[in-house]
mmCIF file with all atom_site columns, C-alpha atoms in Angstrom:
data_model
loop_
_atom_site.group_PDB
_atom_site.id
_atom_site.type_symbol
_atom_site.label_atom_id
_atom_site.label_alt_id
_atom_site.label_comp_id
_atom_site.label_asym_id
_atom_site.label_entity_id
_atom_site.label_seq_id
_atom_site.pdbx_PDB_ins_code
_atom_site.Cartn_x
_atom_site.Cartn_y
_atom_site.Cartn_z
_atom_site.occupancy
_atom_site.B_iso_or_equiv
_atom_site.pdbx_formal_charge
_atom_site.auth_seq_id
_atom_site.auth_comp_id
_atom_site.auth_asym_id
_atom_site.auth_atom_id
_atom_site.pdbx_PDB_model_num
ATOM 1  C CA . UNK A 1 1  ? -10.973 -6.965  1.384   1.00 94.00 ? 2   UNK A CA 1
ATOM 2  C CA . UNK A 1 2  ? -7.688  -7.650  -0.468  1.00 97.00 ? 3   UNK A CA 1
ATOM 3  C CA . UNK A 1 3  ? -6.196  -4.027  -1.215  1.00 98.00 ? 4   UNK A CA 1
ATOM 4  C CA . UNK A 1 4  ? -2.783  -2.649  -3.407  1.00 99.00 ? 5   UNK A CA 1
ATOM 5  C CA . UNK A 1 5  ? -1.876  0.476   -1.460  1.00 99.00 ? 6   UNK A CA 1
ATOM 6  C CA . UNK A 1 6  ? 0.430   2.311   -3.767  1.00 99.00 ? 7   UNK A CA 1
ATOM 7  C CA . UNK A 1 7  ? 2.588   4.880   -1.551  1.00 99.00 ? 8   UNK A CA 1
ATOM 8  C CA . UNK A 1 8  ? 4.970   7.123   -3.571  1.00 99.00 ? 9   UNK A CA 1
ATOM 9  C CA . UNK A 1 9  ? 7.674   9.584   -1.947  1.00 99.00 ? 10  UNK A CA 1
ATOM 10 C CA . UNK A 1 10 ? 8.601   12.539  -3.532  1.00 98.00 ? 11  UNK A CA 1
ATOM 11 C CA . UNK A 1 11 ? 12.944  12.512  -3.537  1.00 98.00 ? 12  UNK A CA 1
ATOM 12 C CA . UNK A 1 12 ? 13.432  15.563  -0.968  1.00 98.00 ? 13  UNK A CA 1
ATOM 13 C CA . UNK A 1 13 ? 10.788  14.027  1.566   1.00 98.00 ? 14  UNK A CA 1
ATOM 14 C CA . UNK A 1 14 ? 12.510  10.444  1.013   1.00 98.00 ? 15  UNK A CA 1
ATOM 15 C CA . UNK A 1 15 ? 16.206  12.522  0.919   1.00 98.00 ? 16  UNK A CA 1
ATOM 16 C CA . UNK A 1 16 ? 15.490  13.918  4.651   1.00 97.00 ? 17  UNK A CA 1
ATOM 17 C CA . UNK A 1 17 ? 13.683  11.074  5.884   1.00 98.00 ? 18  UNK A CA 1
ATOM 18 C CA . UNK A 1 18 ? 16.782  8.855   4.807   1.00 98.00 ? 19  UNK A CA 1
ATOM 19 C CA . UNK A 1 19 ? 19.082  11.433  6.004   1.00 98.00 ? 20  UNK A CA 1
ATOM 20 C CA . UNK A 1 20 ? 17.705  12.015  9.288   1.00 97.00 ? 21  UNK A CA 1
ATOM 21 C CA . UNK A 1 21 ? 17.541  7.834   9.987   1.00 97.00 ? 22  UNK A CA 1
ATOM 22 C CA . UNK A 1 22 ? 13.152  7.867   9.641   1.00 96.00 ? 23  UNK A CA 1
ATOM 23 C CA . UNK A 1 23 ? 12.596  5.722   6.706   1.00 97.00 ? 24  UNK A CA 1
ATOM 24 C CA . UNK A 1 24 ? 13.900  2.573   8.314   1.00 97.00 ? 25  UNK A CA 1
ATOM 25 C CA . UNK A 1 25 ? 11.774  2.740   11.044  1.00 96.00 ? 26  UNK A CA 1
ATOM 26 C CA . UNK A 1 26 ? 8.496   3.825   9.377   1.00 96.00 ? 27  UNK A CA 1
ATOM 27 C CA . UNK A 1 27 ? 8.968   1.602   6.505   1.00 97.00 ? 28  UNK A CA 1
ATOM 28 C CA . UNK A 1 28 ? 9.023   -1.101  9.370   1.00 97.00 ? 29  UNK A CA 1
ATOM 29 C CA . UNK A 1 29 ? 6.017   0.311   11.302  1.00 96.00 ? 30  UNK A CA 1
ATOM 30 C CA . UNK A 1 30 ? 4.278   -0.100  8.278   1.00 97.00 ? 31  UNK A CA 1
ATOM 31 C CA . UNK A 1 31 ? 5.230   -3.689  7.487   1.00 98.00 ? 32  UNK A CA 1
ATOM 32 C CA . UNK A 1 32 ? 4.201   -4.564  10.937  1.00 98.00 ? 33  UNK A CA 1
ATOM 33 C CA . UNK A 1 33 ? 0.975   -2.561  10.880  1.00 97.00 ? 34  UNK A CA 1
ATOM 34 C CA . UNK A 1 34 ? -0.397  -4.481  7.893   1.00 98.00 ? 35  UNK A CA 1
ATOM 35 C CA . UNK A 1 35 ? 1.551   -7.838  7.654   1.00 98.00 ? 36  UNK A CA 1
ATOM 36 C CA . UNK A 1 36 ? 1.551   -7.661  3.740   1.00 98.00 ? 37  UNK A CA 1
ATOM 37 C CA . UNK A 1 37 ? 1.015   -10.864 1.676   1.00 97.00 ? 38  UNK A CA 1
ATOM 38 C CA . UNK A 1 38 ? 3.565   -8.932  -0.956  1.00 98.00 ? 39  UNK A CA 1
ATOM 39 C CA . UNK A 1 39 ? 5.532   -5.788  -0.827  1.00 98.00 ? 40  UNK A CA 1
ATOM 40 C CA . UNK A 1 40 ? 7.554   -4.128  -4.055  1.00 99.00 ? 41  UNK A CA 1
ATOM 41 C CA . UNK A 1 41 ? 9.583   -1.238  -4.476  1.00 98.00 ? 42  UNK A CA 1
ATOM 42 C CA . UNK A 1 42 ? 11.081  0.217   -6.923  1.00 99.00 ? 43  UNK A CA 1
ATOM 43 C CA . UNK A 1 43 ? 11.095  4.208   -8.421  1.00 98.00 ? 44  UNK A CA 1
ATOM 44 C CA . UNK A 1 44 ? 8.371   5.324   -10.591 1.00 98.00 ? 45  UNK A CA 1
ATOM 45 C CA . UNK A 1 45 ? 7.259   8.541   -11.904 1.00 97.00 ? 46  UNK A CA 1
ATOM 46 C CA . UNK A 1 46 ? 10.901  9.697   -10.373 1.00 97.00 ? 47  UNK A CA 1
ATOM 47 C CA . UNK A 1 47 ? 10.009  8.895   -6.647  1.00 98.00 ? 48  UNK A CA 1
ATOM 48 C CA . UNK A 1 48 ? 10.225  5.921   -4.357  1.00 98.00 ? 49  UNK A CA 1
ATOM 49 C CA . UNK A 1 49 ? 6.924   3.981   -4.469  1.00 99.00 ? 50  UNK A CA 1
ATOM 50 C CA . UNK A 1 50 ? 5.876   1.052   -3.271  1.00 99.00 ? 51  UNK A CA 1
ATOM 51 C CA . UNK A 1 51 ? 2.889   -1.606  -3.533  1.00 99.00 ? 52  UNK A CA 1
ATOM 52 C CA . UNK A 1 52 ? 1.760   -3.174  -0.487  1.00 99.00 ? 53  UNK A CA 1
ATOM 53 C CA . UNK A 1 53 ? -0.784  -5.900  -0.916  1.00 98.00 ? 54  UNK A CA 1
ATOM 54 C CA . UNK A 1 54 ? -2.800  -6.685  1.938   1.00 98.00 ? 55  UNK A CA 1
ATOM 55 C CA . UNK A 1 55 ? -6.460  -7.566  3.917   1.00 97.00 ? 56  UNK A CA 1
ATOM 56 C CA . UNK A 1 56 ? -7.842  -4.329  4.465   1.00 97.00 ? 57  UNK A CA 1
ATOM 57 C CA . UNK A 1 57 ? -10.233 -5.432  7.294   1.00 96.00 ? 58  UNK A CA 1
ATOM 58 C CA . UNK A 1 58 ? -12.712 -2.095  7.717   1.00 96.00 ? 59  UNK A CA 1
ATOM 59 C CA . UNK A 1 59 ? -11.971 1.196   6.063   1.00 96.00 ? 60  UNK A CA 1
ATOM 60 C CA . UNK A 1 60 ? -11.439 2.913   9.543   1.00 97.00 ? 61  UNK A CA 1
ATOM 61 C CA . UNK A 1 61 ? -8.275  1.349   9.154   1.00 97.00 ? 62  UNK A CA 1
ATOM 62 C CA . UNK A 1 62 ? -7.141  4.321   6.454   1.00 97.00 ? 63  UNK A CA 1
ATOM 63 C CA . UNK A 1 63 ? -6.429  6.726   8.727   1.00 97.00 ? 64  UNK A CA 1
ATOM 64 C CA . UNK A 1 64 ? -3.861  5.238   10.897  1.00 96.00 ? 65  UNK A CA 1
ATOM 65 C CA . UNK A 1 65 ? -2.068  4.118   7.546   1.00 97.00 ? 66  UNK A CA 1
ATOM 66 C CA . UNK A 1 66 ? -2.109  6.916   5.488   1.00 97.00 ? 67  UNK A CA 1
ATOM 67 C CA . UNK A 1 67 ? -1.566  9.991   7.992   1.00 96.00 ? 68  UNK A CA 1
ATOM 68 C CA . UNK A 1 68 ? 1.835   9.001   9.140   1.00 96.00 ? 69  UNK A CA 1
ATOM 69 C CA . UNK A 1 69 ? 2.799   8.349   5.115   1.00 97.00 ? 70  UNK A CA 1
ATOM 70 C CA . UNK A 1 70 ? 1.462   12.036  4.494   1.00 97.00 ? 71  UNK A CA 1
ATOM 71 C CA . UNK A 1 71 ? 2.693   13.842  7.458   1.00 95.00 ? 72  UNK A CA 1
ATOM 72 C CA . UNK A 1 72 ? 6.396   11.805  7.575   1.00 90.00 ? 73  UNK A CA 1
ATOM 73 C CA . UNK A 1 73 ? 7.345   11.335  4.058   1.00 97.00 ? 74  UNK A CA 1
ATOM 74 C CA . UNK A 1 74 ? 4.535   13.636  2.133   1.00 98.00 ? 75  UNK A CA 1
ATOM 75 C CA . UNK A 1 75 ? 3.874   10.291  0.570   1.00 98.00 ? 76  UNK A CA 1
ATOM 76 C CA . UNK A 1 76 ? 0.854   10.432  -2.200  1.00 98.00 ? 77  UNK A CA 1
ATOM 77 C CA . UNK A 1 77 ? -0.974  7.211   -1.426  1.00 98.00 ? 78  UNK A CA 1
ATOM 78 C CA . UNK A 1 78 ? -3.423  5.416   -3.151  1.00 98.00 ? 79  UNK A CA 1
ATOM 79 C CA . UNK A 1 79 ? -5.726  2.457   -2.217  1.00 98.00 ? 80  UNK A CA 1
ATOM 80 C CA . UNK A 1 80 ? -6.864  -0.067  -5.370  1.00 98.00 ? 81  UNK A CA 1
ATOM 81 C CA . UNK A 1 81 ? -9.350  -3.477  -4.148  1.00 97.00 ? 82  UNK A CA 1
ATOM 82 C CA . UNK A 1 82 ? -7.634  -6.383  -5.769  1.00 98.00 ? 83  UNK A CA 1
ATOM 83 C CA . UNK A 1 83 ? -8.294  -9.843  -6.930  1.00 97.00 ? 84  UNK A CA 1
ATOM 84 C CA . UNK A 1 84 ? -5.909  -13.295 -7.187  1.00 95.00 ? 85  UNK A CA 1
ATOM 85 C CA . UNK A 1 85 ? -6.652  -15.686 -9.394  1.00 96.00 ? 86  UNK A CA 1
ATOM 86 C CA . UNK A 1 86 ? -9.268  -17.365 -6.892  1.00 96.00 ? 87  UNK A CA 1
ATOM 87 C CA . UNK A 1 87 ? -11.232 -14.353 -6.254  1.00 95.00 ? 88  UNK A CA 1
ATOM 88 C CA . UNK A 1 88 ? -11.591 -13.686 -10.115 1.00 96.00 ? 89  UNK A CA 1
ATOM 89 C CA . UNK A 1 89 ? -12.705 -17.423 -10.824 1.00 97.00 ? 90  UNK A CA 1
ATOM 90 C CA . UNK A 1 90 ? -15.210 -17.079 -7.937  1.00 96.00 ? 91  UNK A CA 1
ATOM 91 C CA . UNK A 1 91 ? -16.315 -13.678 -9.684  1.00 95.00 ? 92  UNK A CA 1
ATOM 92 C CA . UNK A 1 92 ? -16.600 -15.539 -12.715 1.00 96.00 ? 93  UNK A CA 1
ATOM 93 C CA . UNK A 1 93 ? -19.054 -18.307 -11.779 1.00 96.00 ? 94  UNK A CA 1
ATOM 94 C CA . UNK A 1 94 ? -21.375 -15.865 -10.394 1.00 94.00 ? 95  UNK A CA 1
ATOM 95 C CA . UNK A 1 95 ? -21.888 -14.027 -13.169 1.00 94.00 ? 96  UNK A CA 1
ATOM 96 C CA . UNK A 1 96 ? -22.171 -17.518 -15.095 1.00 91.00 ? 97  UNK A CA 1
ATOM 97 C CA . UNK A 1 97 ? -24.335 -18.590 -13.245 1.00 89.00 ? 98  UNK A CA 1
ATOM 98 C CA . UNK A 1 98 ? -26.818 -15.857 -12.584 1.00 85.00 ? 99  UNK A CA 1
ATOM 99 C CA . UNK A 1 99 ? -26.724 -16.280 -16.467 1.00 81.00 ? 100 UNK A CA 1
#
């Protein structure tokens, strides 16, 4: 299933983490983990968040993503299901045609 998984890091957590040369490599670890069809960031809600889209192939995958985002960077992470244009056409027709 095609997920956004929002991760936001509160500025002290993101301060020592950048300070202490971690971000780098866990951003990376992450990247690599999930091999993201798009990745933004950008600050919001006066931390640094990103969006990470991605297939989110069984939801025992959560724990491997999201412990190291809480326990390195106190991250507050969220996980939305998402839809491109092709999914939401496909949606679409099925609820046409069940019509």
């Amino acid at each position: 299933m095609r997920v956004c998984l929002k991760v936001q890091i509160p500025v002290e957590a993101g301060n020592k983490a950048i300070t202490d040369g971690d971000m780098q490599p866990k951003l990376k670890t992450l990247m690599d983990q999930l091999n993201p069809e798009a990745a933004y960031f950008f600050p919001q809600d006066g931390m640094r968040t990103m969006m990470l889209f991605f297939d989110l192939k069984e939801t025992s995958m959560i724990p491997p993503i999201t412990e190291p985002l809480f326990e390195g960077l106190n991250a507050q992470v969220d996980f939305s299901p998402v839809m491109n244009l092709d999914d939401l056409m496909a949606g679409l027709r099925k609820i046409e045609s069940s019509r």
